[in-house]
XYZ file of C-alpha atoms in Angstrom:
666
model
C -191.947 -98.629 -58.049
C -189.213 -99.742 -56.090
C -190.283 -100.124 -52.245
C -187.075 -98.226 -51.312
C -187.548 -95.048 -53.671
C -187.001 -91.804 -51.768
C -190.387 -89.925 -50.957
C -189.195 -86.632 -49.383
C -188.850 -83.985 -51.871
C -186.684 -80.715 -51.024
C -188.623 -77.658 -53.000
C -187.994 -74.160 -53.727
C -191.397 -72.317 -53.819
C -192.007 -69.795 -56.561
C -192.878 -66.762 -54.312
C -191.186 -63.467 -53.751
C -191.855 -63.795 -49.883
C -188.377 -63.603 -48.163
C -189.488 -65.864 -45.157
C -189.804 -68.747 -47.857
C -186.342 -68.530 -49.491
C -185.338 -71.828 -48.403
C -185.881 -75.289 -49.072
C -189.286 -76.683 -47.632
C -189.634 -80.348 -47.235
C -192.817 -82.097 -48.427
C -193.747 -85.881 -48.330
C -194.113 -87.233 -51.943
C -197.660 -88.919 -52.557
C -197.514 -92.707 -52.915
C -198.940 -92.218 -56.146
C -196.104 -90.290 -57.143
C -193.137 -91.800 -55.638
C -190.685 -92.640 -58.199
C -191.894 -90.099 -60.941
C -191.138 -86.816 -58.773
C -187.657 -85.940 -59.608
C -185.016 -83.044 -59.340
C -186.055 -79.951 -61.727
C -189.562 -80.857 -62.090
C -192.174 -78.338 -61.646
C -194.832 -79.214 -58.788
C -197.448 -77.676 -56.486
C -197.202 -77.529 -52.968
C -199.648 -76.309 -50.005
C -199.068 -73.683 -47.477
C -200.530 -72.702 -44.320
C -202.273 -76.043 -43.731
C -203.422 -76.429 -47.361
C -205.131 -73.169 -47.607
C -202.835 -71.975 -50.290
C -201.140 -74.060 -53.035
C -198.340 -72.276 -54.774
C -195.911 -73.718 -57.672
C -192.629 -74.800 -56.857
C -189.469 -76.576 -58.189
C -187.927 -79.913 -56.919
C -184.345 -79.633 -55.949
C -183.984 -82.946 -54.722
C -185.661 -86.076 -53.675
C -184.055 -87.771 -50.375
C -185.114 -90.540 -48.083
C -185.349 -88.912 -44.945
C -186.576 -85.314 -43.970
C -184.734 -83.053 -41.844
C -187.954 -82.158 -40.236
C -188.963 -84.205 -37.332
C -192.635 -83.318 -37.648
C -195.177 -84.357 -39.996
C -194.825 -83.337 -43.617
C -197.470 -82.084 -46.079
C -197.827 -83.826 -49.207
C -197.128 -82.323 -52.775
C -200.505 -81.121 -54.067
C -199.682 -82.014 -57.902
C -197.060 -83.242 -60.214
C -197.309 -80.211 -62.983
C -194.383 -81.479 -65.241
C -191.858 -84.173 -65.445
C -189.546 -82.184 -67.617
C -186.526 -81.406 -65.390
C -186.429 -77.585 -66.224
C -184.388 -76.814 -63.304
C -180.806 -78.259 -63.266
C -178.504 -78.842 -60.253
C -176.087 -76.111 -61.598
C -178.881 -73.448 -62.147
C -180.360 -74.365 -58.738
C -177.029 -73.782 -57.014
C -176.288 -70.511 -59.143
C -179.602 -69.191 -58.361
C -178.723 -69.619 -54.707
C -175.503 -67.712 -54.908
C -176.701 -64.663 -57.180
C -179.472 -64.346 -54.312
C -177.416 -64.572 -51.367
C -174.929 -61.913 -53.138
C -178.018 -59.561 -53.916
C -179.782 -59.904 -50.726
C -182.721 -61.423 -52.655
C -184.611 -64.372 -53.151
C -184.044 -67.729 -55.095
C -187.496 -67.565 -56.773
C -186.954 -64.276 -57.980
C -183.599 -65.742 -59.542
C -185.474 -68.529 -61.050
C -188.340 -66.310 -62.577
C -185.737 -64.993 -64.946
C -184.027 -68.393 -65.546
C -186.777 -70.245 -66.441
C -189.275 -69.165 -69.417
C -192.893 -69.364 -69.191
C -193.996 -73.047 -69.910
C -195.851 -74.171 -72.895
C -197.854 -77.280 -72.509
C -197.702 -78.613 -76.158
C -194.364 -77.520 -76.645
C -193.210 -79.573 -73.584
C -195.347 -82.847 -74.326
C -193.626 -83.106 -77.635
C -190.252 -82.648 -76.046
C -190.955 -85.498 -73.488
C -192.097 -87.690 -76.361
C -188.941 -87.639 -78.464
C -186.445 -87.080 -75.497
C -183.884 -89.603 -75.628
C -184.183 -90.605 -79.121
C -181.347 -90.880 -81.298
C -180.642 -88.322 -83.916
C -179.775 -89.502 -87.453
C -177.333 -87.250 -89.026
C -175.817 -86.867 -92.512
C -172.162 -86.696 -93.091
C -172.259 -83.189 -94.404
C -173.266 -81.915 -90.910
C -169.694 -82.543 -89.677
C -168.829 -79.357 -87.925
C -165.536 -77.672 -89.235
C -163.221 -75.852 -86.797
C -162.458 -72.663 -87.761
C -158.913 -71.361 -88.495
C -157.550 -69.185 -86.208
C -157.849 -65.544 -87.000
C -154.630 -63.790 -88.269
C -155.050 -60.779 -85.999
C -154.272 -62.711 -82.906
C -151.277 -65.060 -82.048
C -151.571 -68.635 -81.955
C -151.199 -68.520 -78.305
C -154.086 -66.081 -77.767
C -156.244 -68.446 -79.854
C -155.103 -71.268 -77.873
C -156.094 -69.154 -74.853
C -159.448 -68.403 -76.091
C -160.179 -72.013 -77.008
C -157.867 -74.595 -75.435
C -159.944 -75.473 -72.180
C -161.364 -74.633 -69.235
C -161.234 -72.069 -66.459
C -159.774 -69.448 -68.050
C -160.887 -65.682 -68.104
C -160.372 -63.122 -70.722
C -161.019 -59.474 -71.303
C -161.157 -59.451 -75.364
C -160.535 -56.748 -77.594
C -162.420 -57.361 -81.123
C -161.193 -56.330 -84.406
C -163.405 -53.677 -85.998
C -165.278 -53.856 -89.465
C -168.029 -55.662 -91.214
C -167.931 -58.906 -93.076
C -170.497 -60.224 -95.336
C -172.101 -63.431 -94.910
C -174.969 -65.445 -96.879
C -176.821 -67.554 -94.438
C -178.587 -70.716 -95.730
C -182.495 -69.778 -96.768
C -181.875 -66.138 -96.821
C -182.519 -64.098 -99.993
C -179.801 -61.329 -99.452
C -176.394 -61.390 -97.887
C -176.353 -59.837 -94.409
C -173.349 -57.442 -93.261
C -172.288 -59.029 -89.746
C -169.806 -56.980 -87.242
C -166.312 -58.694 -87.279
C -166.496 -58.636 -83.401
C -169.570 -60.806 -83.594
C -168.300 -63.110 -86.441
C -164.983 -63.700 -84.102
C -167.675 -64.776 -81.368
C -169.217 -66.843 -83.501
C -165.820 -68.704 -84.240
C -165.021 -69.214 -80.991
C -168.506 -70.729 -80.127
C -168.056 -72.970 -83.403
C -164.713 -74.260 -81.810
C -166.253 -75.431 -78.579
C -169.260 -76.892 -80.144
C -167.471 -78.870 -82.667
C -165.399 -80.407 -79.736
C -168.730 -81.635 -78.106
C -169.224 -78.554 -75.437
C -171.803 -76.152 -74.939
C -171.390 -72.272 -75.207
C -173.389 -69.363 -73.964
C -173.260 -66.021 -75.154
C -175.053 -63.056 -73.889
C -175.518 -60.077 -76.098
C -177.235 -56.540 -75.234
C -180.335 -56.970 -77.571
C -182.801 -58.285 -80.425
C -180.384 -56.880 -83.004
C -177.310 -58.363 -81.857
C -179.224 -61.876 -81.437
C -180.340 -61.543 -84.794
C -176.632 -60.552 -86.247
C -175.049 -63.344 -84.231
C -177.679 -65.883 -85.310
C -176.972 -64.878 -88.851
C -173.017 -65.392 -88.368
C -173.475 -68.949 -86.757
C -176.163 -70.137 -89.549
C -173.206 -70.098 -92.009
C -170.962 -72.074 -89.378
C -173.404 -74.473 -87.695
C -176.465 -76.647 -88.306
C -179.444 -74.868 -87.317
C -180.388 -77.609 -84.729
C -177.268 -76.431 -82.565
C -178.435 -72.683 -82.199
C -180.665 -72.093 -79.403
C -182.048 -68.546 -79.179
C -183.459 -67.483 -75.655
C -184.549 -63.838 -76.828
C -187.479 -62.168 -74.731
C -188.878 -60.979 -78.212
C -189.515 -64.626 -79.285
C -192.779 -66.033 -78.872
C -193.329 -67.803 -75.639
C -193.508 -71.333 -77.299
C -190.395 -70.850 -79.383
C -188.292 -69.622 -76.657
C -189.520 -72.573 -74.202
C -188.609 -74.933 -77.299
C -185.246 -73.722 -77.596
C -184.843 -73.614 -73.697
C -185.758 -77.345 -73.564
C -183.310 -77.999 -76.378
C -180.601 -76.758 -73.997
C -181.532 -79.715 -71.915
C -180.571 -82.106 -74.427
C -177.482 -84.189 -74.800
C -176.195 -82.383 -78.293
C -173.660 -79.835 -77.839
C -174.778 -76.427 -78.967
C -174.785 -72.444 -78.721
C -177.082 -70.641 -76.655
C -177.552 -67.039 -77.599
C -179.818 -64.525 -75.988
C -180.068 -60.984 -73.917
C -179.829 -60.477 -70.308
C -181.227 -64.068 -68.566
C -179.686 -66.286 -71.275
C -176.901 -66.410 -68.801
C -179.073 -68.613 -66.609
C -179.573 -71.091 -69.412
C -178.723 -74.783 -68.837
C -176.068 -76.719 -70.258
C -174.836 -79.827 -68.873
C -171.121 -79.750 -70.891
C -170.687 -75.891 -70.563
C -167.276 -74.844 -71.764
C -167.358 -71.075 -72.186
C -169.720 -68.272 -71.373
C -169.339 -65.107 -73.428
C -170.671 -61.611 -72.819
C -170.473 -59.043 -75.829
C -170.140 -55.346 -74.570
C -170.850 -55.886 -70.842
C -170.829 -52.044 -70.189
C -174.377 -51.821 -72.140
C -177.063 -50.913 -69.959
C -179.438 -53.467 -71.563
C -177.577 -55.998 -69.141
C -178.870 -54.134 -66.293
C -181.674 -56.561 -64.811
C -184.595 -54.251 -63.727
C -186.221 -57.067 -61.856
C -185.373 -58.200 -58.274
C -182.695 -59.202 -56.953
C -181.201 -56.792 -60.115
C -178.338 -58.955 -60.664
C -176.191 -57.570 -63.566
C -175.590 -60.220 -66.416
C -171.790 -59.919 -65.839
C -172.132 -60.696 -62.224
C -174.065 -63.720 -62.771
C -171.628 -64.646 -65.737
C -168.556 -64.448 -62.916
C -170.437 -66.450 -60.448
C -171.288 -69.179 -62.952
C -167.698 -69.156 -63.984
C -166.392 -69.679 -60.633
C -168.875 -72.361 -59.819
C -168.458 -74.433 -63.040
C -165.024 -73.833 -63.849
C -165.677 -72.537 -67.651
C -164.091 -70.130 -69.835
C -165.642 -66.521 -69.275
C -164.798 -64.143 -72.098
C -165.877 -60.503 -71.816
C -165.660 -58.887 -75.341
C -165.924 -55.483 -76.179
C -164.343 -52.428 -78.308
C -164.426 -50.323 -75.320
C -164.200 -52.199 -72.055
C -166.318 -51.287 -69.209
C -164.827 -49.881 -66.211
C -165.682 -53.046 -64.332
C -163.818 -55.187 -66.638
C -160.877 -52.899 -66.416
C -160.899 -53.509 -62.740
C -161.154 -57.170 -62.997
C -158.098 -56.915 -65.437
C -156.129 -54.872 -62.894
C -156.707 -57.171 -59.867
C -155.311 -59.886 -62.215
C -159.070 -61.927 -62.296
C -159.163 -61.303 -66.216
C -156.337 -61.452 -68.804
C -156.527 -59.203 -71.395
C -156.406 -60.320 -75.061
C -156.257 -58.021 -77.903
C -155.458 -58.222 -81.884
C -151.883 -57.924 -82.457
C -152.150 -56.937 -86.290
C -154.887 -54.280 -86.191
C -155.503 -51.205 -87.838
C -157.776 -49.070 -85.874
C -160.765 -47.202 -87.881
C -159.846 -43.595 -89.230
C -161.361 -41.274 -86.805
C -160.650 -37.667 -87.252
C -161.979 -34.954 -84.771
C -163.935 -31.968 -85.911
C -161.494 -29.323 -84.654
C -158.741 -30.844 -86.955
C -160.846 -29.895 -90.183
C -162.374 -26.793 -89.503
C -160.759 -23.262 -89.490
C -161.141 -20.502 -86.550
C -164.252 -19.317 -87.652
C -166.665 -18.867 -85.045
C -169.476 -20.068 -87.345
C -167.634 -23.386 -88.502
C -167.081 -24.288 -85.118
C -170.818 -23.619 -83.985
C -171.997 -25.790 -86.585
C -173.892 -28.663 -85.835
C -172.419 -30.595 -88.937
C -169.240 -28.747 -90.024
C -168.708 -28.440 -93.619
C -165.792 -30.876 -93.614
C -168.240 -33.519 -92.350
C -171.037 -32.354 -95.092
C -167.932 -33.026 -97.851
C -167.252 -36.535 -96.379
C -170.795 -37.659 -96.517
C -171.052 -36.380 -100.033
C -167.820 -38.070 -101.272
C -168.762 -41.273 -99.404
C -172.409 -41.510 -100.745
C -170.817 -42.132 -104.252
C -169.998 -45.874 -103.304
C -172.162 -46.828 -100.200
C -174.308 -45.811 -97.048
C -173.227 -43.203 -94.690
C -173.835 -43.193 -90.932
C -175.067 -40.184 -88.843
C -175.178 -40.836 -85.024
C -177.225 -38.361 -83.273
C -177.855 -38.298 -79.376
C -181.706 -37.922 -79.111
C -184.584 -40.113 -80.809
C -187.915 -38.322 -82.193
C -188.147 -34.996 -84.018
C -187.521 -32.214 -81.529
C -187.140 -33.677 -78.101
C -186.452 -30.245 -76.349
C -188.222 -26.923 -76.633
C -187.847 -23.561 -74.641
C -189.236 -19.886 -75.094
C -187.751 -18.202 -78.085
C -187.574 -14.732 -75.971
C -185.843 -16.103 -72.704
C -184.919 -19.461 -73.000
C -187.009 -20.849 -70.371
C -187.512 -24.338 -70.649
C -191.054 -25.286 -72.046
C -192.904 -27.156 -69.630
C -196.494 -28.973 -69.983
C -199.455 -26.877 -68.062
C -200.834 -30.459 -66.756
C -197.889 -31.824 -65.216
C -194.761 -29.656 -65.719
C -193.003 -32.362 -67.762
C -190.933 -31.193 -70.845
C -192.729 -30.342 -74.141
C -191.521 -31.874 -77.563
C -192.633 -31.843 -80.963
C -193.488 -35.105 -82.626
C -193.291 -33.874 -86.101
C -193.011 -30.797 -88.208
C -196.195 -28.412 -88.014
C -197.456 -30.545 -85.068
C -198.593 -28.893 -81.506
C -195.979 -29.248 -78.722
C -196.796 -32.279 -76.589
C -195.800 -33.569 -73.067
C -192.868 -36.077 -73.189
C -194.530 -37.215 -69.750
C -198.263 -37.304 -69.770
C -198.817 -36.827 -73.621
C -200.837 -33.747 -73.098
C -201.283 -31.459 -76.010
C -200.045 -27.724 -75.285
C -201.697 -25.589 -78.054
C -201.445 -22.021 -77.593
C -198.554 -22.266 -75.211
C -197.427 -19.008 -73.423
C -194.220 -18.614 -71.432
C -194.895 -18.305 -67.699
C -191.734 -16.028 -67.133
C -191.947 -13.433 -70.071
C -195.298 -13.921 -71.863
C -193.690 -15.238 -75.132
C -195.736 -17.342 -77.492
C -192.923 -18.569 -79.729
C -190.905 -21.743 -79.312
C -187.213 -22.594 -79.980
C -185.633 -26.025 -80.273
C -183.210 -26.653 -77.788
C -182.407 -30.398 -79.153
C -182.834 -31.737 -82.424
C -183.959 -35.464 -82.793
C -183.249 -38.192 -85.161
C -186.404 -37.171 -86.958
C -185.599 -33.605 -87.614
C -181.800 -34.615 -88.402
C -183.470 -36.971 -91.196
C -185.792 -34.264 -92.572
C -182.531 -31.620 -92.739
C -180.241 -33.846 -94.510
C -183.200 -34.920 -97.092
C -183.193 -31.462 -98.298
C -179.466 -31.224 -98.396
C -178.818 -34.229 -100.200
C -181.891 -34.557 -102.699
C -182.154 -37.836 -104.478
C -180.577 -39.885 -101.681
C -182.565 -42.263 -99.641
C -183.022 -41.360 -95.916
C -183.124 -43.925 -93.368
C -184.360 -43.172 -89.734
C -183.276 -46.097 -87.180
C -184.051 -45.523 -83.294
C -185.610 -48.053 -80.982
C -188.867 -47.747 -82.389
C -188.004 -48.898 -85.962
C -186.154 -52.235 -84.992
C -184.043 -51.932 -88.173
C -181.174 -54.672 -87.983
C -179.414 -54.252 -91.066
C -179.558 -52.632 -94.573
C -177.975 -53.074 -98.049
C -174.759 -52.028 -99.604
C -176.663 -48.984 -101.885
C -176.001 -45.333 -101.117
C -178.181 -44.198 -98.218
C -178.306 -41.682 -95.388
C -178.886 -43.658 -92.109
C -179.816 -41.440 -89.161
C -179.624 -43.404 -86.014
C -179.805 -42.832 -82.491
C -177.140 -44.424 -79.993
C -177.054 -48.379 -80.130
C -179.305 -48.623 -83.056
C -177.577 -48.397 -85.890
C -178.250 -50.878 -88.772
C -175.383 -53.173 -89.989
C -174.502 -52.657 -94.060
C -173.671 -55.591 -96.105
C -170.344 -54.161 -96.743
C -169.772 -51.455 -93.752
C -170.337 -47.821 -93.828
C -168.167 -45.763 -96.371
C -168.357 -42.777 -93.444
C -169.808 -42.149 -90.197
C -170.632 -38.847 -88.520
C -170.656 -38.812 -84.687
C -173.047 -35.702 -83.840
C -173.832 -34.126 -80.845
C -170.804 -34.908 -78.827
C -170.923 -31.873 -76.472
C -174.495 -32.727 -75.880
C -173.900 -36.448 -75.120
C -171.301 -35.407 -72.428
C -173.265 -32.579 -70.787
C -175.553 -35.259 -68.933
C -175.149 -35.392 -65.280
C -173.793 -39.089 -64.824
C -171.181 -40.689 -63.346
C -170.626 -43.021 -66.526
C -171.533 -40.247 -69.219
C -167.998 -40.380 -70.559
C -167.736 -44.121 -70.515
C -171.134 -44.329 -72.159
C -170.116 -42.006 -74.896
C -167.130 -43.749 -75.579
C -168.669 -47.074 -76.223
C -171.443 -45.696 -78.346
C -168.760 -44.053 -80.131
C -166.582 -47.008 -80.825
C -169.514 -49.299 -81.601
C -170.496 -46.979 -84.341
C -166.738 -46.455 -85.774
C -166.385 -50.245 -85.661
C -168.972 -50.437 -88.445
C -167.064 -48.715 -90.915
C -165.592 -50.244 -94.009
C -162.030 -51.140 -94.188
C -161.410 -47.655 -95.999
C -164.118 -45.450 -94.536
C -163.663 -42.613 -92.418
C -165.368 -41.025 -89.238
C -165.935 -37.551 -87.893
C -166.320 -36.793 -84.351
C -167.998 -33.472 -83.791
C -167.685 -31.924 -80.626
C -165.846 -33.508 -77.541
C -162.577 -33.924 -78.747
C -160.939 -34.231 -75.261
C -161.245 -37.097 -72.715
C -163.531 -39.738 -74.088
C -163.163 -38.374 -77.682
C -159.449 -38.555 -77.612
C -159.467 -42.076 -76.528
C -161.679 -42.558 -79.504
C -159.366 -40.965 -81.915
C -156.586 -42.812 -80.646
C -158.530 -46.238 -80.139
C -157.142 -46.261 -76.523
C -160.493 -47.397 -75.049
C -158.859 -49.369 -72.046
C -156.588 -46.510 -70.882
C -159.670 -44.171 -70.620
C -161.069 -47.061 -68.590
C -158.250 -47.141 -66.491
C -157.894 -43.387 -65.882
C -161.599 -43.383 -64.970
C -161.087 -46.665 -62.468
C -158.359 -44.667 -60.988
C -160.657 -41.600 -60.213
C -163.171 -43.569 -58.695
C -160.780 -45.259 -56.159
C -159.824 -41.620 -54.891
C -163.494 -40.780 -54.715
C -164.755 -44.271 -53.349
C -167.151 -44.716 -56.202
C -168.201 -48.003 -57.759
C -166.811 -50.256 -58.911
C -163.741 -49.513 -56.802
C -166.380 -50.272 -54.151
C -169.673 -51.690 -53.769
C -172.851 -49.762 -52.825
C -176.313 -50.440 -51.929
C -179.459 -48.623 -51.117
C -182.001 -49.136 -48.316
C -185.360 -47.771 -48.243
C -188.728 -48.152 -46.368
C -190.098 -46.486 -43.374
C -187.625 -44.506 -41.189
C -187.737 -47.222 -38.496
C -187.324 -50.025 -40.960
C -184.319 -48.180 -42.509
C -183.032 -47.148 -39.377
C -182.897 -51.330 -37.872
C -181.263 -52.056 -41.389
C -178.725 -49.760 -41.131
C -177.956 -50.870 -37.439
C -177.486 -54.617 -38.434
C -174.401 -53.270 -40.936
C -173.103 -50.423 -38.975
C -170.385 -52.241 -37.152
C -169.011 -54.139 -40.138
C -165.310 -52.692 -41.234
C -165.557 -50.635 -43.983
C -169.181 -49.929 -44.355
C -170.140 -46.190 -44.774
C -173.683 -44.959 -44.469
C -174.879 -41.865 -46.489
C -178.105 -40.564 -45.206
C -180.981 -41.601 -44.914
C -182.594 -38.773 -46.435
C -186.442 -38.281 -47.609
C -187.426 -40.011 -50.957
C -190.147 -38.677 -53.310
C -192.747 -41.038 -52.135
C -192.608 -40.152 -48.412
C -190.442 -43.158 -47.380
C -186.477 -42.574 -46.486
C -183.686 -44.117 -48.441
C -180.180 -44.520 -47.179
C -176.856 -45.354 -49.382
C -174.254 -47.730 -48.191
C -170.990 -47.960 -49.490
C -168.758 -51.009 -48.534
C -165.785 -53.214 -49.848
C -166.283 -56.615 -51.890
C -164.596 -58.423 -48.830
C -167.718 -57.528 -46.728
C -170.164 -57.844 -49.534
C -171.308 -61.269 -48.460
C -171.764 -60.378 -44.475
C -173.650 -56.990 -45.613
C -176.067 -59.135 -47.931
C -176.704 -61.558 -45.470
C -177.468 -59.086 -42.423
C -179.647 -56.831 -44.630
C -181.715 -60.433 -45.884
C -182.278 -60.877 -42.114
C -183.578 -57.491 -41.422
C -185.974 -57.818 -44.918
C -187.194 -61.110 -43.296
C -187.882 -59.692 -39.707
C -189.669 -56.756 -41.469
C -191.788 -59.170 -43.413
C -192.711 -61.183 -40.610
C -193.389 -58.391 -37.845
C -196.660 -57.244 -39.116
C -199.769 -57.604 -36.929
C -201.530 -60.727 -37.967
C -205.098 -60.849 -38.917
C -207.591 -61.000 -36.176
C -211.522 -61.110 -36.736
C -212.870 -57.750 -36.305
C -209.459 -55.855 -36.652
C -207.737 -54.785 -39.784
C -204.440 -56.502 -40.724
C -201.337 -54.518 -39.779
C -199.725 -52.972 -42.711
C -196.982 -54.983 -44.715
C -192.961 -54.037 -44.985
C -192.247 -51.542 -47.140
C -188.328 -52.371 -46.446
C -186.389 -52.659 -49.761
C -182.765 -53.274 -50.485
C -180.843 -53.002 -53.917
C -177.163 -53.953 -54.064
C -175.195 -52.540 -56.668
C -177.799 -50.133 -58.245
C -176.537 -48.721 -61.656
C -176.207 -44.881 -61.871
C -176.821 -43.981 -58.509
C -173.921 -41.164 -58.446
């Protein structure tokens, strides 16, 4: 070991305690000097060695900033440099923006360790990789649907920010090693072409997609374009060892494409050229764990830090993307040679008969489905999963609720007793508390009941139910009726011959700010799976988002929605946050930001758990200072509890919680 080797390690401790959210310095023991390096996992003592916690080494330096004696690192857990400098800096930026801790971000960024996988990776690290000439990667031809300038903008270099509209339709690919061909949406095929172009040039690409279905389909598209070892999947559904293996592969010197769900945006990549987020409006990108940073916001932060190309691709852009387009941060790119899918509103194909207008599936939709089934599968999209997800008294229409907890009742299958959707209690012998009636009627029809009705209407036709529980990703080209909930549509090998979009009015009847945008996005994604000569029928909701769907003018609808939100000061025109805790804690936190320009405080109001909650609105320019001041209050609250004293109970811990940019607040 060199005599002048640095022996002071600065680490970030893997703890959610806000008072420890900073770099801590430790002395590297003599036996580990020269072995401990940036990115490695270690264990360090706290409070005079009474506790030992995991940590990541951020840097190793010659001299400490702290003037006193330093505690020593307890143990070197792993020599794999799993925390790169870029991800360490990104974690710090995301935590600061969200008033959270870097440790919480790293918990999302770095997967669980597999010792056996890691040992094998360390053994072969740095060994040359032998390749045959046939593994040379061909650069895809520019698609005819975009101009050469647009394609050059997408693939020509770094520091580009693009809102990309993608073509519709389905192409058939036959990945090596698979028996049957697979249908891949052309949107994902285009993303695969973009990624391949960068990888062929020796650069890395990260692609974030909403769920496991998209990971599987994008993987199939990439398998026919790239060698298998250039594709890394960071899918949370994968086994921990497999996920950790692909994570370590991202640390290598060979260019590749990293695909995955929400947290893939944190993947390490030494030559990162492009980050692509597919369908950023999908609520799967909303992080449910602290510090609650949306995948799109992390991608934007990473683009600013590393100067990469950023592509937000979608059929129906989110209102957040539209805002970035309007302020000039994103450049819109759309197909120039493009024929939108044929979508017919139900009111255009039915007469004035009241019965026809009230039907859940109009006769014209029945005819379209019957004709389309002669040549291939037909998709029926419904709003709700289950069999009968909503029940009411047949006499007075009072909602049927559980006798035990008051939750809504539902039917799991035909002939079953009603059960509670909340606690699962069976409510046999239910009686209406208002009129005493004993008969129930359905007020909502789910995918299971719809499939049962269609099976009777189309005898001899295979009926497939696809929802969040079935996990169906793709189907063949044979005729079938596919009844699917929103976002769970399997992709047929050659596209759907027809698509029926049901329950439009019910879908828009929910009380939520994003209801129109969500409906338009779900409808657009389903219609985009049509075969080239297929047609879709939208039942109900012909105006607003329905009209935007029929005209295929989703950006215009997002722009109108953004204008309305600016007038009402709703996100994303402004940023919002919630502050909850005891009344005293919330008051102190609100006092810390009350004097900032543009900050508006709503509340506080009592919350369901006995605490209080306040909502704050603030402009983007004030965001950094709002987050900093609220973080200070979080640390104060966490460290102000009464310390433990012999013979006296410890003071109650802080309940102050801050969440910035919470989804579905209004």
